[in-house]
Coordinates of N, CA, C and O and ligand atoms in Angstrom, one line a residue:
X11 N -11.1 -6.8 18.6 CA -9.7 -6.2 18.5 C -9.9 -5.2 19.6 O -10.9 -4.3 19.6
X12 N -8.9 -4.9 20.4 CA -9.0 -4.1 21.5 C -8.7 -2.6 21.2 O -9.4 -1.7 21.8
X13 N -8.1 -2.3 20.0 CA -8.0 -1.1 19.7 C -9.1 -0.5 19.0 O -9.4 -0.7 17.9
X14 N -9.8 0.5 19.6 CA -11.1 0.9 19.1 C -10.9 1.9 18.0 O -11.9 2.2 17.2
X15 N -9.7 2.4 17.8 CA -9.4 3.3 16.7 C -9.2 2.5 15.5 O -9.0 3.2 14.4
X16 N -8.9 1.2 15.4 CA -8.6 0.5 14.4 C -9.6 0.6 13.3 O -10.8 0.6 13.6
X17 N -9.2 0.8 12.1 CA -10.2 0.8 10.9 C -10.1 -0.5 10.1 O -9.1 -0.8 9.6
X18 N -11.2 -1.2 10.1 CA -11.5 -2.5 9.2 C -11.2 -1.9 7.8 O -12.0 -1.1 7.3
X19 N -10.2 -2.8 7.1 CA -10.1 -2.5 5.7 C -10.8 -3.6 4.9 O -11.6 -3.4 3.9
X20 N -10.4 -4.8 5.2 CA -11.0 -5.9 4.2 C -10.9 -7.3 5.0 O -10.1 -7.2 6.1
X21 N -11.3 -8.4 4.6 CA -11.1 -9.5 5.1 C -9.6 -9.9 4.6 O -9.2 -9.6 3.5
X22 N -9.0 -10.8 5.5 CA -7.4 -11.2 5.2 C -7.4 -11.8 3.8 O -6.4 -11.8 3.2
X23 N -8.3 -12.6 3.4 CA -8.2 -13.4 2.3 C -8.4 -12.7 0.9 O -8.4 -13.2 -0.2
X24 N -8.7 -11.3 1.1 CA -8.8 -10.5 -0.1 C -7.5 -10.1 -0.6 O -7.4 -9.7 -1.7
X25 N -6.5 -10.4 0.2 CA -5.1 -10.0 -0.3 C -4.2 -11.3 -0.4 O -4.1 -12.1 0.5
X26 N -3.8 -11.5 -1.6 CA -2.9 -12.7 -1.9 C -1.6 -12.1 -2.2 O -1.5 -11.1 -2.7
X27 N -0.5 -13.0 -1.9 CA 0.9 -12.5 -2.4 C 1.0 -12.1 -3.7 O 0.7 -12.8 -4.8
X28 N 1.5 -10.8 -3.8 CA 1.7 -10.3 -5.2 C 0.5 -10.0 -6.0 O 0.4 -9.8 -7.2
X29 N -0.7 -10.1 -5.4 CA -1.9 -10.0 -6.1 C -2.6 -8.5 -5.9 O -1.9 -7.6 -5.5
X30 N -3.8 -8.6 -6.3 CA -4.5 -7.3 -6.2 C -4.4 -6.7 -4.7 O -4.6 -7.4 -3.8
X31 N -4.3 -5.3 -4.8 CA -4.5 -4.7 -3.5 C -5.8 -4.2 -3.1 O -6.7 -4.4 -4.0
X32 N -6.0 -3.7 -2.0 CA -7.2 -3.2 -1.6 C -7.1 -1.7 -1.2 O -6.3 -1.4 -0.4
X33 N -7.8 -0.9 -1.9 CA -7.8 0.6 -1.6 C -8.8 0.8 -0.3 O -9.8 0.2 -0.2
X34 N -8.2 1.9 0.3 CA -9.2 2.5 1.4 C -8.7 3.8 1.5 O -7.8 4.4 1.0
X35 N -9.5 4.6 2.5 CA -9.3 6.0 2.7 C -9.0 6.3 4.0 O -9.5 5.7 5.0
X36 N -8.1 7.4 4.3 CA -7.8 7.8 5.6 C -8.2 9.3 5.5 O -7.2 10.2 4.9
X37 N -9.3 9.5 5.9 CA -9.9 10.9 5.6 C -9.8 11.2 4.1 O -10.5 10.4 3.4
X38 N -9.2 12.2 3.8 CA -9.1 12.6 2.3 C -8.1 12.0 1.5 O -7.9 12.0 0.4
X39 N -7.2 11.1 2.2 CA -6.1 10.4 1.6 C -6.4 9.1 1.0 O -7.1 8.3 1.9
X40 N -6.0 8.8 -0.1 CA -6.1 7.4 -0.7 C -4.9 6.6 0.0 O -3.8 6.9 0.1
X41 N -5.3 5.4 0.3 CA -4.4 4.4 0.7 C -4.6 3.1 0.3 O -5.7 2.8 -0.5
X42 N -3.7 2.2 0.5 CA -3.9 0.8 0.0 C -3.1 -0.2 0.8 O -2.1 0.2 1.5
X43 N -3.6 -1.5 0.9 CA -2.7 -2.6 1.3 C -2.6 -3.6 0.3 O -3.3 -3.8 -0.5
X44 N -1.5 -4.4 0.6 CA -1.0 -5.5 -0.4 C -0.4 -6.5 0.6 O -0.2 -6.3 1.8
X45 N -0.3 -7.7 -0.1 CA 0.3 -8.8 0.7 C 1.6 -9.2 0.0 O 1.4 -9.4 -1.2
X46 N 2.7 -9.3 0.6 CA 3.9 -9.8 0.0 C 4.5 -10.8 0.9 O 4.8 -10.4 2.2
X47 N 5.1 -11.9 0.4 CA 5.6 -13.0 1.3 C 4.8 -13.2 2.4 O 5.3 -13.4 3.6
X48 N 3.6 -13.2 2.5 CA 2.7 -13.6 3.5 C 2.4 -12.5 4.4 O 1.5 -12.5 5.4
X49 N 3.0 -11.4 4.3 CA 2.9 -10.1 5.2 C 2.1 -9.1 4.5 O 2.2 -8.9 3.5
X50 N 1.2 -8.4 5.3 CA 0.3 -7.3 4.8 C 1.1 -5.9 5.1 O 1.6 -5.7 6.2
X51 N 1.2 -5.2 4.0 CA 1.8 -3.8 4.1 C 0.8 -2.7 3.6 O 0.0 -3.1 2.8
X52 N 1.0 -1.7 4.3 CA -0.1 -0.5 3.9 C 0.8 0.7 3.6 O 1.8 1.0 4.3
X53 N 0.3 1.4 2.6 CA 1.0 2.7 2.2 C -0.1 3.9 1.7 O -1.2 3.3 1.3
X54 N 0.3 5.1 1.9 CA -0.6 6.0 1.2 C -0.4 5.7 -0.4 O 0.7 5.4 -0.8
X55 N -1.5 6.0 -1.0 CA -1.6 5.7 -2.4 C -1.1 7.0 -3.1 O -1.9 7.7 -3.9
X56 N 0.2 7.4 -3.0 CA 0.8 8.5 -3.5 C 2.2 8.4 -4.1 O 3.2 8.1 -3.2
X57 N 2.5 8.4 -5.2 CA 3.8 8.3 -5.7 C 4.7 9.4 -5.1 O 4.2 10.5 -5.1
X58 N 5.9 9.1 -5.0 CA 6.9 10.1 -4.5 C 7.6 11.0 -5.8 O 8.2 11.8 -5.5
X59 N 7.0 10.6 -7.0 CA 7.6 11.5 -8.1 C 6.7 12.6 -8.1 O 6.8 13.7 -8.0
X60 N 5.5 12.2 -8.6 CA 4.4 13.2 -8.6 C 3.3 12.7 -7.7 O 2.9 11.5 -7.8
X61 N 2.6 13.5 -6.9 CA 1.7 12.9 -6.1 C 0.4 12.5 -6.5 O -0.7 13.0 -6.3
X62 N 0.5 11.4 -7.3 CA -0.8 10.7 -7.8 C -0.8 9.4 -7.4 O 0.2 8.9 -6.8
X63 N -2.0 8.7 -7.7 CA -2.2 7.4 -7.3 C -1.4 6.5 -8.1 O -1.2 6.7 -9.3
X64 N -1.0 5.3 -7.5 CA -0.1 4.4 -8.2 C -0.7 3.6 -9.2 O -0.2 3.1 -10.2
X65 N -2.0 3.1 -8.9 CA -2.6 2.0 -9.6 C -3.2 2.3 -10.7 O -4.0 3.2 -10.9
X66 N -2.8 1.6 -11.9 CA -3.2 1.9 -13.2 C -4.6 1.3 -13.4 O -5.4 1.8 -14.3
X67 N -5.0 0.3 -12.7 CA -6.3 -0.1 -12.6 C -6.5 -0.4 -11.2 O -5.6 -0.7 -10.3
X68 N -7.8 -0.2 -10.8 CA -8.2 -0.2 -9.2 C -7.6 -1.4 -8.6 O -7.8 -2.6 -8.9
X69 N -6.6 -1.3 -7.7 CA -6.0 -2.3 -6.8 C -4.9 -3.1 -7.5 O -4.3 -4.0 -7.0
X70 N -4.5 -2.5 -8.7 CA -3.3 -3.2 -9.4 C -2.0 -2.4 -9.0 O -1.6 -1.5 -9.7
X71 N -1.4 -2.9 -8.1 CA -0.2 -2.2 -7.5 C 1.1 -2.8 -7.8 O 2.1 -2.2 -7.9
X72 N 1.0 -4.3 -8.1 CA 2.3 -4.9 -8.3 C 2.7 -4.9 -9.9 O 1.5 -4.9 -10.7
X73 N 3.7 -5.0 -10.2 CA 4.2 -5.2 -11.6 C 3.8 -6.6 -12.0 O 3.4 -7.4 -11.2
X74 N 4.2 -7.0 -13.3 CA 3.9 -8.3 -13.8 C 4.7 -9.4 -13.0 O 4.2 -10.6 -12.9
X75 N 5.8 -9.2 -12.3 CA 6.5 -10.1 -11.6 C 5.9 -10.4 -10.3 O 6.1 -11.4 -9.7
X76 N 5.1 -9.6 -9.8 CA 4.4 -9.7 -8.5 C 5.5 -9.4 -7.3 O 5.2 -9.6 -6.2
X77 N 6.6 -8.8 -7.7 CA 7.7 -8.7 -6.7 C 7.7 -7.2 -6.3 O 8.5 -6.8 -5.4
X78 N 7.3 -6.3 -7.2 CA 7.6 -4.8 -6.9 C 6.2 -3.9 -7.1 O 5.5 -4.4 -8.1
X79 N 6.1 -3.1 -6.4 CA 5.0 -2.1 -6.6 C 5.5 -1.2 -7.7 O 6.5 -0.8 -7.8
X80 N 4.5 -0.8 -8.5 CA 4.8 0.0 -9.8 C 3.8 1.2 -9.9 O 2.7 1.0 -9.6
X81 N 4.5 2.3 -10.2 CA 3.6 3.5 -10.5 C 3.1 3.4 -11.9 O 4.0 3.2 -12.9
X82 N 2.0 3.7 -12.1 CA 1.3 3.5 -13.5 C 1.9 4.6 -14.3 O 1.7 4.5 -15.6
X83 N 2.2 5.8 -13.8 CA 2.5 6.9 -14.6 C 3.9 6.9 -15.4 O 3.9 7.0 -16.5
X84 N 5.0 6.6 -14.6 CA 6.3 6.6 -15.2 C 7.1 5.4 -14.8 O 8.4 5.2 -14.9
X85 N 6.4 4.4 -14.1 CA 6.9 3.1 -13.9 C 7.9 3.1 -12.6 O 8.7 2.1 -12.6
X86 N 7.9 3.9 -11.9 CA 8.8 3.8 -10.6 C 8.5 2.5 -10.0 O 7.2 2.1 -9.9
X87 N 9.5 1.8 -9.5 CA 9.4 0.5 -8.9 C 9.6 0.7 -7.4 O 10.8 1.3 -7.0
X88 N 8.7 0.2 -6.5 CA 8.9 0.3 -5.1 C 9.0 -1.0 -4.4 O 8.3 -2.0 -4.8
X89 N 9.8 -1.3 -3.3 CA 9.9 -2.4 -2.7 C 8.6 -2.6 -1.9 O 8.3 -1.8 -1.0
X90 N 8.0 -3.8 -1.9 CA 6.7 -3.9 -1.3 C 6.8 -4.0 0.2 O 5.9 -3.6 1.0
X91 N 8.1 -4.4 0.8 CA 7.9 -4.6 2.2 C 8.4 -3.3 3.1 O 8.3 -3.3 4.3
X92 N 9.1 -2.2 2.2 CA 9.5 -1.0 2.9 C 9.0 0.1 2.2 O 9.2 1.2 2.7
X93 N 8.5 0.0 1.0 CA 8.1 1.1 0.1 C 9.3 1.9 -0.4 O 8.9 3.0 -1.2
X94 N 10.5 1.5 -0.4 CA 11.5 2.2 -1.1 C 11.5 2.0 -2.5 O 11.3 1.1 -3.0
X95 N 11.8 3.3 -3.2 CA 11.9 3.4 -4.6 C 13.2 2.9 -5.2 O 14.2 3.4 -4.6
X96 N 13.3 1.7 -5.9 CA 14.5 1.3 -6.3 C 15.0 1.6 -7.8 O 15.9 1.3 -8.2
X97 N 13.9 2.0 -8.5 CA 14.1 2.4 -9.9 C 13.0 3.5 -10.2 O 11.9 3.3 -9.8
X98 N 13.3 4.3 -11.2 CA 12.5 5.4 -11.7 C 12.9 6.7 -11.1 O 13.9 6.9 -10.5
X99 N 12.0 7.7 -11.5 CA 12.3 9.0 -11.2 C 12.4 9.5 -9.6 O 12.7 10.6 -9.4
X100 N 12.0 8.7 -8.9 CA 12.0 9.0 -7.4 C 12.8 8.0 -6.5 O 12.6 7.8 -5.4
X101 N 13.8 7.6 -7.3 CA 14.8 6.7 -6.7 C 15.4 7.2 -5.4 O 15.7 8.3 -5.2
X102 N 15.4 6.3 -4.3 CA 15.8 6.8 -3.1 C 14.9 7.3 -2.0 O 15.2 7.6 -0.9
X103 N 13.7 7.6 -2.6 CA 12.5 8.1 -1.6 C 11.7 6.7 -1.5 O 12.0 5.7 -1.8
X104 N 10.7 7.0 -0.6 CA 9.9 6.0 -0.2 C 8.4 6.3 -0.1 O 8.2 7.4 0.3
X105 N 7.5 5.4 -0.4 CA 6.1 5.6 0.0 C 6.0 5.8 1.5 O 6.9 5.2 2.2
X106 N 4.9 6.5 1.8 CA 4.5 6.7 3.1 C 3.9 5.5 3.7 O 2.8 5.0 3.4
X107 N 4.7 4.8 4.6 CA 4.2 3.5 5.3 C 3.2 3.7 6.2 O 3.2 4.7 6.9
X108 N 2.1 2.9 6.4 CA 1.1 2.9 7.3 C 1.2 1.8 8.2 O 1.8 0.7 7.8
X109 N 0.6 1.9 9.5 CA 0.6 0.8 10.3 C -0.7 -0.1 10.1 O -1.7 0.5 10.2
X110 N -0.5 -1.2 9.8 CA -1.6 -2.2 9.5 C -1.5 -3.4 10.3 O -0.4 -3.8 10.5
X111 N -2.5 -4.2 10.4 CA -2.4 -5.4 11.2 C -3.4 -6.4 10.6 O -4.5 -6.0 10.2
X112 N -3.1 -7.7 10.8 CA -3.9 -8.7 10.4 C -4.3 -9.5 11.7 O -3.5 -10.1 12.3
X113 N -5.5 -9.5 11.9 CA -6.1 -10.0 13.3 C -7.5 -10.8 12.9 O -8.2 -10.2 12.2
X114 N -7.5 -12.0 13.4 CA -8.7 -12.9 13.4 C -9.3 -12.8 11.9 O -10.5 -12.6 11.8
X115 N -8.5 -13.0 10.8 CA -9.0 -13.0 9.5 C -9.3 -11.8 8.9 O -10.0 -11.7 7.9
X116 N -9.0 -10.6 9.5 CA -9.4 -9.3 8.9 C -8.1 -8.4 8.9 O -7.1 -8.6 9.8
X117 N -8.1 -7.4 8.1 CA -7.0 -6.5 7.9 C -7.4 -5.2 8.4 O -8.7 -4.6 8.1
X118 N -6.6 -4.5 9.4 CA -7.1 -3.3 9.9 C -5.9 -2.1 9.7 O -4.8 -2.5 9.7
X119 N -6.4 -1.0 9.6 CA -5.3 0.2 9.6 C -5.5 0.6 11.1 O -6.5 0.9 11.7
X120 N -4.2 0.8 11.6 CA -4.2 1.5 13.0 C -3.6 2.9 12.9 O -2.4 3.1 12.5
X121 N -4.5 3.8 13.1 CA -4.1 5.2 12.8 C -2.8 5.7 13.7 O -2.7 5.3 14.9
X122 N -2.1 6.3 13.0 CA -0.9 6.8 13.5 C -0.7 8.4 12.9 O -1.1 8.5 11.8
X123 N 0.1 9.2 13.7 CA 0.3 10.5 12.8 C 1.1 10.2 11.4 O 2.0 9.5 11.4
X124 N 0.6 10.9 10.5 CA 1.1 10.8 9.1 C 2.3 11.8 9.0 O 2.2 13.1 9.3
X125 N 3.4 11.2 8.5 CA 4.6 12.2 8.2 C 4.4 12.8 7.0 O 3.6 12.3 6.1
X126 N 4.7 14.1 6.8 CA 4.5 14.7 5.5 C 5.7 14.9 4.7 O 6.7 14.9 5.3
Ligands
FES223 S1 4.2 9.9 -11.1 FE1 4.9 7.9 -10.4 S2 6.6 7.5 -11.4 FE2 6.1 9.5 -12.1

């Protein structure tokens, strides 16, 4: 991969549609990647209601339908493809999206300035 700043997260086959996510760190920040409709998405692991991590068990970001990301604390539902909250106490807000890429059978985080 040409971008030497890219951070390897995991093998591509570690992510299945609607399945477990993979957690990783960006400095002090917790983050995760998931796969939805074949595409890999990455977000900071920080709910927009209270800034805690979303997963109720390590890597469990999807609800039982496999269609939405869910916060384990109060059940906020987020769209997996853009991070927008569609139900729960943080409706209208969105998870902090990260730039990730799938290349040569691996998933990478591509560092960008993080919005606050
Ligand atoms: S902390 Fe996530 S919904 Fe309240």
